[in-house]
Short mmCIF file of C-alpha atoms in Angstrom, two decimals:
data_model
loop_
_atom_site.label_atom_id
_atom_site.label_comp_id
_atom_site.label_asym_id
_atom_site.label_seq_id
_atom_site.Cartn_x
_atom_site.Cartn_y
_atom_site.Cartn_z
CA GLN A 1127 79.54 -33.19 25.04
CA GLN A 1128 80.05 -35.46 28.03
CA THR A 1129 81.70 -38.06 25.78
CA ARG A 1130 83.93 -35.45 24.15
CA MET A 1131 85.26 -34.37 27.54
CA VAL A 1132 86.30 -37.90 28.52
CA PRO A 1133 89.87 -37.43 27.16
CA HIS A 1134 90.47 -34.69 29.72
CA VAL A 1135 89.43 -37.04 32.54
CA LEU A 1136 91.59 -39.80 31.08
CA GLN A 1137 94.53 -37.39 30.97
CA LEU A 1138 94.16 -36.84 34.69
CA PHE A 1139 94.12 -40.57 35.42
CA ALA A 1140 97.06 -41.16 33.07
CA ASP A 1141 99.05 -38.55 34.98
CA LEU A 1142 98.20 -40.25 38.25
CA LYS A 1143 99.20 -43.65 36.87
CA ARG A 1144 102.57 -42.34 35.73
CA HIS A 1145 103.32 -40.72 39.07
CA GLY A 1146 101.64 -43.09 41.48
CA GLY A 1147 104.68 -45.30 42.07
CA GLU A 1148 104.33 -49.04 42.58
CA GLN A 1149 100.95 -50.75 42.62
CA PRO A 1150 99.47 -50.16 46.11
CA SER A 1151 98.04 -52.89 48.27
CA ALA A 1152 94.29 -53.12 48.77
CA ALA A 1153 94.63 -51.38 52.12
CA GLU A 1154 96.41 -48.43 50.45
CA THR A 1155 93.98 -47.99 47.60
CA PHE A 1156 92.83 -44.41 46.99
CA THR A 1157 89.61 -43.80 45.05
CA LEU A 1158 89.05 -40.76 42.87
CA LEU A 1159 85.40 -40.36 41.82
CA VAL A 1160 84.74 -38.08 38.83
CA GLY A 1161 81.21 -37.65 37.53
CA LEU A 1162 77.94 -35.76 37.39
CA LEU A 1163 75.92 -35.29 40.54
CA ASP A 1164 72.64 -37.25 40.34
CA ALA A 1165 69.23 -36.11 41.58
CA GLU A 1166 69.92 -37.61 45.00
CA GLY A 1167 73.18 -35.72 45.46
CA LYS A 1168 75.32 -38.78 44.80
CA VAL A 1169 78.19 -39.81 42.53
CA ALA A 1170 78.54 -43.54 41.81
CA GLY A 1171 76.12 -44.22 44.67
CA ARG A 1172 78.15 -42.21 47.20
CA ALA A 1173 76.45 -39.27 48.93
CA VAL A 1174 78.36 -36.01 48.49
CA PRO A 1175 78.14 -33.59 51.44
CA GLU A 1176 77.36 -29.95 50.52
CA ALA A 1177 76.24 -31.01 47.04
CA ASP A 1178 73.08 -28.92 47.45
CA ARG A 1179 75.24 -25.77 47.39
CA LEU A 1180 75.93 -26.11 43.68
CA SER A 1181 72.40 -25.37 42.47
CA LYS A 1182 72.36 -22.11 44.46
CA LEU A 1183 75.51 -20.69 42.89
CA ARG A 1184 75.71 -18.19 40.05
CA ASN A 1185 76.23 -19.91 36.68
CA SER A 1186 75.66 -23.21 38.46
CA GLU A 1187 76.12 -25.30 35.30
CA GLN A 1188 79.80 -24.29 35.46
CA ALA A 1189 80.19 -24.77 39.21
CA TYR A 1190 82.01 -27.75 40.68
CA LEU A 1191 82.80 -29.36 44.01
CA ILE A 1192 85.98 -31.18 45.02
CA ARG A 1193 85.97 -32.79 48.46
CA PRO A 1194 87.04 -35.89 50.36
CA LEU A 1195 84.34 -38.43 51.14
CA ASP A 1196 86.68 -40.21 53.57
CA ASP A 1197 90.42 -40.58 54.12
CA ASN A 1198 90.78 -42.65 50.93
CA THR A 1199 88.21 -41.11 48.56
CA LEU A 1200 88.14 -37.78 46.73
CA VAL A 1201 85.20 -36.73 44.54
CA VAL A 1202 85.06 -34.22 41.68
CA THR A 1203 81.52 -33.39 40.64
CA GLY A 1204 79.15 -30.82 39.18
CA LEU A 1205 75.61 -30.42 37.91
CA ASP A 1206 76.74 -30.29 34.28
CA THR A 1207 79.65 -31.63 32.26
CA LYS A 1208 81.04 -28.08 32.13
CA GLY A 1209 81.36 -27.99 35.90
CA VAL A 1210 82.96 -31.44 36.01
CA PHE A 1211 85.40 -30.32 33.31
CA TYR A 1212 86.48 -27.31 35.37
CA GLY A 1213 86.75 -29.47 38.49
CA VAL A 1214 89.07 -31.88 36.69
CA LYS A 1215 91.17 -28.95 35.47
CA THR A 1216 91.50 -27.57 39.00
CA LEU A 1217 92.44 -30.93 40.49
CA ARG A 1218 95.10 -31.51 37.83
CA GLN A 1219 96.50 -28.02 38.51
CA LEU A 1220 96.76 -28.97 42.18
CA LEU A 1221 98.45 -32.28 41.42
CA VAL A 1222 100.99 -31.43 38.72
CA PRO A 1223 103.31 -29.39 41.01
CA THR A 1224 103.56 -32.41 43.34
CA PHE A 1225 104.71 -34.88 40.68
CA LYS A 1226 108.16 -36.19 41.64
CA GLY A 1227 110.47 -38.89 40.36
CA LYS A 1228 110.04 -41.33 37.49
CA GLY A 1229 109.02 -44.94 37.00
CA ALA A 1230 108.64 -46.99 40.17
CA ALA A 1231 110.00 -44.07 42.20
CA ALA A 1232 107.38 -41.62 40.95
CA THR A 1233 105.11 -40.04 43.52
CA VAL A 1234 102.18 -37.62 43.66
CA ASP A 1235 100.52 -35.91 46.62
CA LEU A 1236 96.73 -36.22 46.59
CA PRO A 1237 95.25 -33.28 48.50
CA LEU A 1238 92.25 -33.99 50.70
CA ALA A 1239 91.00 -30.53 49.85
CA THR A 1240 87.51 -29.09 49.70
CA VAL A 1241 86.96 -26.69 46.80
CA VAL A 1242 83.67 -25.08 45.75
CA ASP A 1243 84.15 -22.86 42.71
CA TRP A 1244 82.01 -21.05 40.17
CA PRO A 1245 82.41 -18.14 37.70
CA ASP A 1246 80.90 -14.71 38.29
CA LEU A 1247 80.82 -14.12 34.51
CA ALA A 1248 78.86 -16.60 32.40
CA GLU A 1249 81.05 -16.01 29.34
CA ARG A 1250 84.79 -15.35 29.29
CA GLY A 1251 86.84 -15.30 26.11
CA GLU A 1252 87.86 -13.42 22.99
CA TRP A 1253 87.02 -12.80 19.37
CA GLY A 1254 89.07 -12.75 16.18
CA GLY A 1255 92.85 -12.44 16.20
CA SER A 1256 94.47 -15.61 17.55
CA VAL A 1257 91.25 -17.08 18.94
CA ASN A 1258 91.19 -20.13 16.64
CA ARG A 1259 94.51 -21.41 17.93
CA ASP A 1260 93.75 -20.31 21.50
CA ILE A 1261 90.75 -22.56 22.24
CA GLU A 1262 92.62 -25.15 24.32
CA TRP A 1263 94.82 -22.47 25.91
CA MET A 1264 91.70 -20.57 27.00
CA ALA A 1265 90.02 -23.71 28.34
CA GLU A 1266 93.05 -24.44 30.51
CA ARG A 1267 92.42 -21.06 32.14
CA LYS A 1268 88.66 -21.63 32.44
CA MET A 1269 87.71 -19.22 29.67
CA ASN A 1270 84.81 -20.46 27.61
CA LEU A 1271 83.98 -18.22 24.64
CA CYS A 1272 85.47 -18.16 21.14
CA GLU A 1273 83.97 -15.82 18.53
CA SER A 1274 85.41 -16.62 15.12
CA HIS A 1275 84.81 -15.36 11.59
CA CYS A 1276 82.94 -17.50 9.09
CA GLN A 1277 85.13 -19.15 6.49
CA SER A 1278 82.99 -17.59 3.79
CA LEU A 1279 79.78 -15.66 3.17
CA LYS A 1280 78.50 -16.41 -0.31
CA VAL A 1281 75.57 -15.65 -2.56
CA THR A 1282 75.09 -18.40 -5.14
CA ALA A 1283 74.26 -17.71 -8.78
CA ASP A 1284 70.61 -18.53 -8.08
CA GLY A 1285 70.54 -15.98 -5.25
CA LYS A 1286 70.81 -18.09 -2.10
CA GLY A 1287 72.90 -16.95 0.85
CA ILE A 1288 75.25 -19.61 2.29
CA ALA A 1289 77.58 -19.12 5.27
CA GLU A 1290 80.37 -21.65 5.81
CA PHE A 1291 82.05 -22.21 9.17
CA ASP A 1292 84.98 -24.37 10.26
CA LYS A 1293 83.37 -27.38 11.97
CA SER A 1294 86.66 -28.42 13.52
CA LEU A 1295 86.46 -25.30 15.71
CA LEU A 1296 83.05 -26.45 16.95
CA GLU A 1297 84.43 -29.90 17.74
CA ARG A 1298 87.44 -28.51 19.59
CA GLY A 1299 85.22 -26.16 21.56
CA ALA A 1300 82.80 -28.92 22.54
CA ALA A 1301 85.70 -31.02 23.80
CA CYS A 1302 86.76 -28.41 26.35
CA ALA A 1303 83.62 -26.51 27.39
CA VAL A 1304 84.23 -23.56 25.05
CA LYS A 1305 81.25 -22.08 23.22
CA VAL A 1306 82.23 -21.26 19.63
CA VAL A 1307 80.23 -18.43 18.06
CA PRO A 1308 80.41 -17.67 14.31
CA ILE A 1309 80.87 -14.04 13.26
CA ILE A 1310 79.07 -12.59 10.24
CA THR A 1311 81.45 -9.80 9.31
CA HIS A 1312 80.82 -6.04 9.21
CA LEU A 1313 77.70 -5.23 7.21
CA ASP A 1314 79.52 -2.45 5.34
CA GLN A 1315 82.04 -4.97 3.95
CA LEU A 1316 79.94 -7.45 1.98
CA GLN A 1317 81.36 -6.76 -1.49
CA SER A 1318 83.36 -10.01 -1.55
CA SER A 1319 80.27 -12.15 -0.87
CA GLY A 1320 78.87 -11.79 -4.39
CA LEU A 1321 75.78 -9.96 -3.12
CA PHE A 1322 76.23 -7.00 -5.48
CA THR A 1323 77.02 -9.25 -8.44
CA VAL A 1324 73.94 -11.42 -8.09
CA PHE A 1325 71.68 -8.57 -6.92
CA PRO A 1326 73.07 -5.29 -8.36
CA GLN A 1327 70.13 -3.39 -6.86
CA THR A 1328 71.47 -4.08 -3.36
CA LEU A 1329 74.52 -1.86 -3.88
CA GLY A 1330 74.10 1.27 -1.80
CA VAL A 1331 73.48 4.65 -3.39
CA GLY A 1332 75.93 7.49 -2.75
CA ASP A 1333 79.15 9.17 -3.76
CA PRO A 1334 81.94 6.54 -4.14
CA LYS A 1335 84.49 9.25 -3.30
CA THR A 1336 83.28 9.08 0.30
CA TRP A 1337 83.69 5.30 0.49
CA PRO A 1338 87.46 4.65 0.59
CA TYR A 1339 88.54 2.93 3.81
CA GLY A 1340 91.80 1.27 4.82
CA GLY A 1341 93.26 1.48 1.33
CA THR A 1342 90.19 -0.10 -0.27
CA THR A 1343 86.79 1.12 -1.31
CA VAL A 1344 84.00 0.02 1.00
CA LYS A 1345 80.72 -0.48 -0.83
CA PRO A 1346 77.73 -0.21 1.49
CA ALA A 1347 74.68 -2.39 0.94
CA CYS A 1348 71.18 -1.00 0.68
CA PHE A 1349 69.29 -2.60 3.57
CA SER A 1350 65.98 -1.27 2.25
CA LYS A 1351 66.15 -3.86 -0.53
CA PRO A 1352 64.39 -7.13 0.39
CA GLU A 1353 67.16 -9.17 -1.26
CA THR A 1354 69.74 -7.80 1.21
CA ALA A 1355 67.64 -8.74 4.22
CA ARG A 1356 66.82 -12.16 2.76
CA VAL A 1357 70.47 -13.04 2.08
CA LEU A 1358 71.48 -11.96 5.59
CA ALA A 1359 68.68 -14.10 7.02
CA GLU A 1360 69.79 -17.08 4.90
CA TRP A 1361 73.36 -16.73 6.18
CA MET A 1362 72.02 -16.82 9.72
CA VAL A 1363 69.80 -19.83 9.04
CA SER A 1364 72.56 -21.81 7.33
CA LEU A 1365 74.66 -21.38 10.48
CA ALA A 1366 71.85 -21.91 13.00
CA GLU A 1367 70.90 -25.21 11.33
CA GLN A 1368 74.12 -26.72 12.69
CA PRO A 1369 73.25 -28.23 16.10
CA GLU A 1370 76.61 -27.26 17.65
CA ILE A 1371 75.91 -23.55 17.02
CA THR A 1372 73.77 -21.85 19.67
CA ASP A 1373 74.71 -18.18 19.16
CA LEU A 1374 75.55 -15.88 16.27
CA ASN A 1375 77.47 -12.60 16.22
CA VAL A 1376 76.60 -10.12 13.46
CA TRP A 1377 78.94 -7.15 13.23
CA LEU A 1378 77.44 -3.80 12.26
CA SER A 1379 79.21 -1.18 10.15
CA GLU A 1380 82.82 -0.42 10.99
CA HIS A 1381 83.09 2.75 8.91
CA HIS A 1382 80.86 5.76 8.28
CA VAL A 1383 79.57 4.56 4.93
CA ALA A 1384 75.90 3.98 4.32
CA CYS A 1385 73.38 3.86 1.55
CA LYS A 1386 71.95 7.30 0.77
CA CYS A 1387 68.75 6.23 -0.95
CA ASP A 1388 65.46 7.77 0.15
CA GLU A 1389 64.27 4.58 1.86
CA CYS A 1390 67.45 4.19 3.94
CA ASN A 1391 67.43 7.84 4.97
CA ARG A 1392 63.86 8.31 6.04
#
């Protein structure tokens, strides 16, 4: 994850290079240190005052510290790459409004500011809708959660449940501190998965006249059948086996349809 976030740090330095004007003399050199805080409270061997505050903050893995170490050095640091990422975002947001001119006449104001920041909410984001295209937009605003539907939920001819998820979403999320969580869709809307075709006994019992919903007929599954539970578990496992996935979201029924068999209605 640390490696994936490097482009965002490089973007900051590229902006500074474009707007820093002519090459400064050695006496005018300004140092910007960006990196993780080590066990001794240092970045690149430089002690960072107030660094011990970070571990005491809520959601400390997302906390960051920006502060001058002297008149010519500014540090951006955190306990985790997520915090460093947010620190870089904040610094760039402070710098961009000061960019002036072009070429050799370009300038930027580097603020000798002290900022200690952390989120009160561990997770901030959205699900469904436009979330897939919003990942980078959300990260720019320090939101960090994307819950997205699986590409497909399938039951193979030999009865195995396989869930497929867009890996590019996981890669984009990892690059900007956004946790991407796959959604297993509503459990009253599994008819397109092939579950009822491969295991006809898993189709819920009841009056089909009570099942229409949203212009279609919702066919509830019978969750008393072991095949239903096994396929759902296999979908979960096929997702959880991917190292980038740490959480799953399983949606319950959206409509008042349910199996009416004796086992489900005990």
